[in-house]
mmCIF file of C-alpha atoms in Angstrom:
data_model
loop_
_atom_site.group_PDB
_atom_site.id
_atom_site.type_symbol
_atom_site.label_atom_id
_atom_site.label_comp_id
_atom_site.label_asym_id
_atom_site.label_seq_id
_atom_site.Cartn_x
_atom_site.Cartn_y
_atom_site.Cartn_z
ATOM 1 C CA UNK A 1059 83.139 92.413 93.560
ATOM 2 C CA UNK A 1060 86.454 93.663 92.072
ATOM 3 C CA UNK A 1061 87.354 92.996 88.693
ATOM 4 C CA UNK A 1062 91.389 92.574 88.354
ATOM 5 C CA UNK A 1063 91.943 93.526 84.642
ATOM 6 C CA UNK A 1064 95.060 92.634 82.186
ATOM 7 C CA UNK A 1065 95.125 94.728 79.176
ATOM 8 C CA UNK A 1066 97.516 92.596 76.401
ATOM 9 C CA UNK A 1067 95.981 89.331 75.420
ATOM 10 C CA UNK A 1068 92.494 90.768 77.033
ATOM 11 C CA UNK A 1069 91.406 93.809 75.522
ATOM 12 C CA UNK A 1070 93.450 93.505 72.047
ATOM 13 C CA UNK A 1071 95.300 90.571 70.699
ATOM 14 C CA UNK A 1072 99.335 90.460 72.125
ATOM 15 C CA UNK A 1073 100.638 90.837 70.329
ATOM 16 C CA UNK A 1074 99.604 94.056 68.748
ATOM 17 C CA UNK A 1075 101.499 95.662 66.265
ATOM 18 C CA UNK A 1076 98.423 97.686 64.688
ATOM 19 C CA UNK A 1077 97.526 100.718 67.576
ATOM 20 C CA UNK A 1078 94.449 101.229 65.652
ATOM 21 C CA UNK A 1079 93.678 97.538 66.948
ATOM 22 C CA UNK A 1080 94.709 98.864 71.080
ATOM 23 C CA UNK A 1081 91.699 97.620 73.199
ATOM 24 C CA UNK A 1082 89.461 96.603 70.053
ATOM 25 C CA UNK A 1083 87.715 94.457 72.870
ATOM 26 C CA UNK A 1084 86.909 96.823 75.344
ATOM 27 C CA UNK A 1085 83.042 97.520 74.094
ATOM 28 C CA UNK A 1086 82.466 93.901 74.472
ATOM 29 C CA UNK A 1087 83.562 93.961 78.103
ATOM 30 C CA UNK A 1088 81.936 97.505 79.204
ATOM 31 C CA UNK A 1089 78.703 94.985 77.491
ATOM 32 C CA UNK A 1090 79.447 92.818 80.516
ATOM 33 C CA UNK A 1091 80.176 95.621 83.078
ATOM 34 C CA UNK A 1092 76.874 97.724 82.257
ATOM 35 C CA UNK A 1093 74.887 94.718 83.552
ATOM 36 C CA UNK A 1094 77.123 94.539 86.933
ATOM 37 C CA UNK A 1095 77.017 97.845 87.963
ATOM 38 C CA UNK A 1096 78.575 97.368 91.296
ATOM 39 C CA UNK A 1097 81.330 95.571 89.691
ATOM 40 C CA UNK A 1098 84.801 97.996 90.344
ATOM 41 C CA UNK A 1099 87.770 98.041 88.661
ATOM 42 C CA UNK A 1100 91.355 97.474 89.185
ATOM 43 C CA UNK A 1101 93.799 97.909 86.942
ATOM 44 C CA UNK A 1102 96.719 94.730 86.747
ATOM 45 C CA UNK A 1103 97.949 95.811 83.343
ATOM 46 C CA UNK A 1104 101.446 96.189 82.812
ATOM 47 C CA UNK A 1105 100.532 99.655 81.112
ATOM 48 C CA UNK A 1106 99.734 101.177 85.058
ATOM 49 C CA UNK A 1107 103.797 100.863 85.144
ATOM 50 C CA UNK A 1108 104.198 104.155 82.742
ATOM 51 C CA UNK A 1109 100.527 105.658 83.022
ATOM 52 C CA UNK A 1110 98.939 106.868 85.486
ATOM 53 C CA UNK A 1111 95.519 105.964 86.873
ATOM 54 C CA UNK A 1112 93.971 108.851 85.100
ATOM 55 C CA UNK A 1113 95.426 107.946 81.630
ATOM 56 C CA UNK A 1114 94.056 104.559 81.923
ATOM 57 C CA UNK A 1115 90.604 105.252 83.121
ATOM 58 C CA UNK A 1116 90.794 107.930 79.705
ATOM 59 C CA UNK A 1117 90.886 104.281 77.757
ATOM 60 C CA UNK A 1118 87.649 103.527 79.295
ATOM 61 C CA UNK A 1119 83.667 104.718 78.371
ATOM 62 C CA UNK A 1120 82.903 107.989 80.675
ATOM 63 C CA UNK A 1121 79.911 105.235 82.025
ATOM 64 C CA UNK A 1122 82.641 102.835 83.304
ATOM 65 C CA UNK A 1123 85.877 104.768 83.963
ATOM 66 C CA UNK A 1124 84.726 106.214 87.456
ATOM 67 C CA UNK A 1125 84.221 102.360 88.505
ATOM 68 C CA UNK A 1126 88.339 101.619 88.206
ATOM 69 C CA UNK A 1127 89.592 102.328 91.932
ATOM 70 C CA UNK A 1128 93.280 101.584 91.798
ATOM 71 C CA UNK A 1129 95.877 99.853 90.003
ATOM 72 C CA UNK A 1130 97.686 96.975 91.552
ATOM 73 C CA UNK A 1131 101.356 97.442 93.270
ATOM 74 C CA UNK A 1132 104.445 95.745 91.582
ATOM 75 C CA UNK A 1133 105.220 92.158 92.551
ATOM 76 C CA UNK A 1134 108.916 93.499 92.961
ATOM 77 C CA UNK A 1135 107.166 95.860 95.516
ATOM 78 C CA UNK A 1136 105.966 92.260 97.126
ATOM 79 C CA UNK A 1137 108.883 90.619 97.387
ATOM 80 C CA UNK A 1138 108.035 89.076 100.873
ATOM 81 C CA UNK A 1139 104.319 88.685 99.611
ATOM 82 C CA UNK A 1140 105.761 87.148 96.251
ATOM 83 C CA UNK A 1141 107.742 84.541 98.752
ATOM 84 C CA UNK A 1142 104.878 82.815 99.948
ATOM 85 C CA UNK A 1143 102.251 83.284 97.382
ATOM 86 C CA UNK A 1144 104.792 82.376 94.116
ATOM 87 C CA UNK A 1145 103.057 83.686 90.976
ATOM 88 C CA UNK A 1146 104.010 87.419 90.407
ATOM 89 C CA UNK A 1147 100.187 88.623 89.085
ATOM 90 C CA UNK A 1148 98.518 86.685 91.991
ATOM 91 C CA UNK A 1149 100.918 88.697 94.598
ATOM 92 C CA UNK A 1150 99.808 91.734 93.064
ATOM 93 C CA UNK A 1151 96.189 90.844 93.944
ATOM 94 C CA UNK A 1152 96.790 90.253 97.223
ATOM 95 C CA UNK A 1153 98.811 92.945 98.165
ATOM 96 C CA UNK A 1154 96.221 95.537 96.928
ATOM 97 C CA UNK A 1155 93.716 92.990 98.671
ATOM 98 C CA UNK A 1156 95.430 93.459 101.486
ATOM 99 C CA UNK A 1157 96.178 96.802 101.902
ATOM 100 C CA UNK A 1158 92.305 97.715 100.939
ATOM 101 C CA UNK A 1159 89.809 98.912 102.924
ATOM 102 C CA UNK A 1160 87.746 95.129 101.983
ATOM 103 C CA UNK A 1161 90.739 92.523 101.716
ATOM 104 C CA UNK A 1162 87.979 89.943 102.123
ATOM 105 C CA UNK A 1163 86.562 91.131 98.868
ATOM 106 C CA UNK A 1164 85.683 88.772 96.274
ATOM 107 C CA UNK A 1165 87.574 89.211 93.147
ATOM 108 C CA UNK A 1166 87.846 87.459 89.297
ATOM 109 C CA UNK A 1167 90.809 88.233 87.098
ATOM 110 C CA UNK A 1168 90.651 88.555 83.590
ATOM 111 C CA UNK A 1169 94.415 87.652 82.427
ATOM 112 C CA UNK A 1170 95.799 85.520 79.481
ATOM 113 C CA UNK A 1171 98.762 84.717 81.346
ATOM 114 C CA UNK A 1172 97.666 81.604 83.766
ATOM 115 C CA UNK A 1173 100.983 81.023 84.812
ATOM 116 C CA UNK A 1174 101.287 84.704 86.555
ATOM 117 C CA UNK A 1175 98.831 82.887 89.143
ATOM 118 C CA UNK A 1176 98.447 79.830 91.011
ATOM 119 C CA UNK A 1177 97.207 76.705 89.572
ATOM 120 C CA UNK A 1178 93.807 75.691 88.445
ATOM 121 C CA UNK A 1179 92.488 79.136 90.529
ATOM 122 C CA UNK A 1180 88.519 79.310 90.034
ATOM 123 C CA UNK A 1181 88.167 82.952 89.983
ATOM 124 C CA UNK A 1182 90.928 83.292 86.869
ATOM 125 C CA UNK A 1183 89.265 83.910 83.365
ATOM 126 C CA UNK A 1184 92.169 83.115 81.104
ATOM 127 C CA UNK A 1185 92.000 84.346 77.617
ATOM 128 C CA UNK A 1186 93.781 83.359 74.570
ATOM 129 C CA UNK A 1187 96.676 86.040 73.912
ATOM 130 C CA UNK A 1188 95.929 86.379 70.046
ATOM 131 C CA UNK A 1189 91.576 86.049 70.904
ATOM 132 C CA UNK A 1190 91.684 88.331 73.964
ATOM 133 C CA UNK A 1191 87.426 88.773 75.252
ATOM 134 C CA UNK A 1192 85.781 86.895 73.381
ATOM 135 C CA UNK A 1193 82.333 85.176 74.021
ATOM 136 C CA UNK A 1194 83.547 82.094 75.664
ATOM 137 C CA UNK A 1195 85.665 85.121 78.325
ATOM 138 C CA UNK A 1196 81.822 87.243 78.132
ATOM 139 C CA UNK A 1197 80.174 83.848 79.167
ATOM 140 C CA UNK A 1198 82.552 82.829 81.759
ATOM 141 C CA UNK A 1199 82.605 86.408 82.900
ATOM 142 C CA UNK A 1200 78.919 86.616 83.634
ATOM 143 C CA UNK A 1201 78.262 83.706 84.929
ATOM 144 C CA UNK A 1202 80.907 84.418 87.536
ATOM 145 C CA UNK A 1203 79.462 87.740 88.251
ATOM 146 C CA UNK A 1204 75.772 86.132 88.823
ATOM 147 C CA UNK A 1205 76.826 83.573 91.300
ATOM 148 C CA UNK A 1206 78.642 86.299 93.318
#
C-alpha cells in the first residue's frame, strides 16, 4: 500500500501563519503508520517543489522517514496525463503510479483539497484545511488500511 501524503491542511492547519504550529499533526499520523508497517510513503506536498526528498523525510520520526520512497512529479510535467485524467493531484498519482516499479499498487491519499482529484474517489481521505488529521482522518485512515 502507498500512502500519497499532502502536507497543508493535513499535517498543520492551512493556513499556518505560526511555524511553531508546521506539522503539529504528524505524531498522530506516524500513530497510524506504526501499526501499518508496510505502509510506504509518497510525498504529494507542494513543499517537494523547493525541498528535496531528504529534507522532507528530516520532517519525519527516524522510525518512519526510511518508509517515504519518492515524491510525486508535477502535473505540469503531465500535461498529456493531466488531459485525460483532469484533476491536477490525481495526475500526479498516476504518473508516479505509472512510472513505478508496482503501477497496480493500491494507494489512499490523504489531501484536503478534493477538488485536485476526481469526484466522489473512495481511496481519498479529505481533511478539513483549518482541522488537518484529526480522529475522524485516523479512523477513516485505518479502516482503509485494514481492508487492504
Amino acid at each position: 500500500m502507498i500512502l500519497f501524503l499532502d502536507f497543508d491542511g493535513v499535517l498543520h492547519p492551512e493556513p499556518c501563519f505560526d511555524r511553531t504550529q508546521f506539522f503539529c499533526f504528524l505524531p498522530k499520523l506516524e500513530m497510524v503508520l506504526h501499526d501499518f508497517p508496510s505502509v510506504k510513503i509518497v510525498i504529494s506536498s507542494t513543499w517537494r517543489e523547493n525541498r528535496s526528498l531528504h529534507e522532507l523525510r528530516g520532517f519525519f520520526s527516524e522510525t518512519i522517514r526510511h518508509r517515504i520512497i519518492g515524491t510525486t512529479p508535477h502535473w505540469r510535467d503531465c500535461a498529456e496525463l493531466l488531459e485525460v485524467i483532469g484533476f491536477q493531484r490525481q495526475t500526479e498519482i498516476e504518473a508516479w503510479l505509472r512510472n513505478s516499479p508496482e503501477p497496480w499498487e493500491s494507494w489512499i491519499a490523504i489531501d484536503d483539497k478534493s477538488y485536485l482529484f476526481r469526484p466522489f474517489i473512495p481511496n481519498l481521505i479529505k481533511t478539513a484545511s483549518a482541522i488537518g488529521f484529526d480522529e475522524v482522518a485516523e479512523m477513516r485512515l485505518r479502516t482503509l488500511l485494514s481492508i487492504s
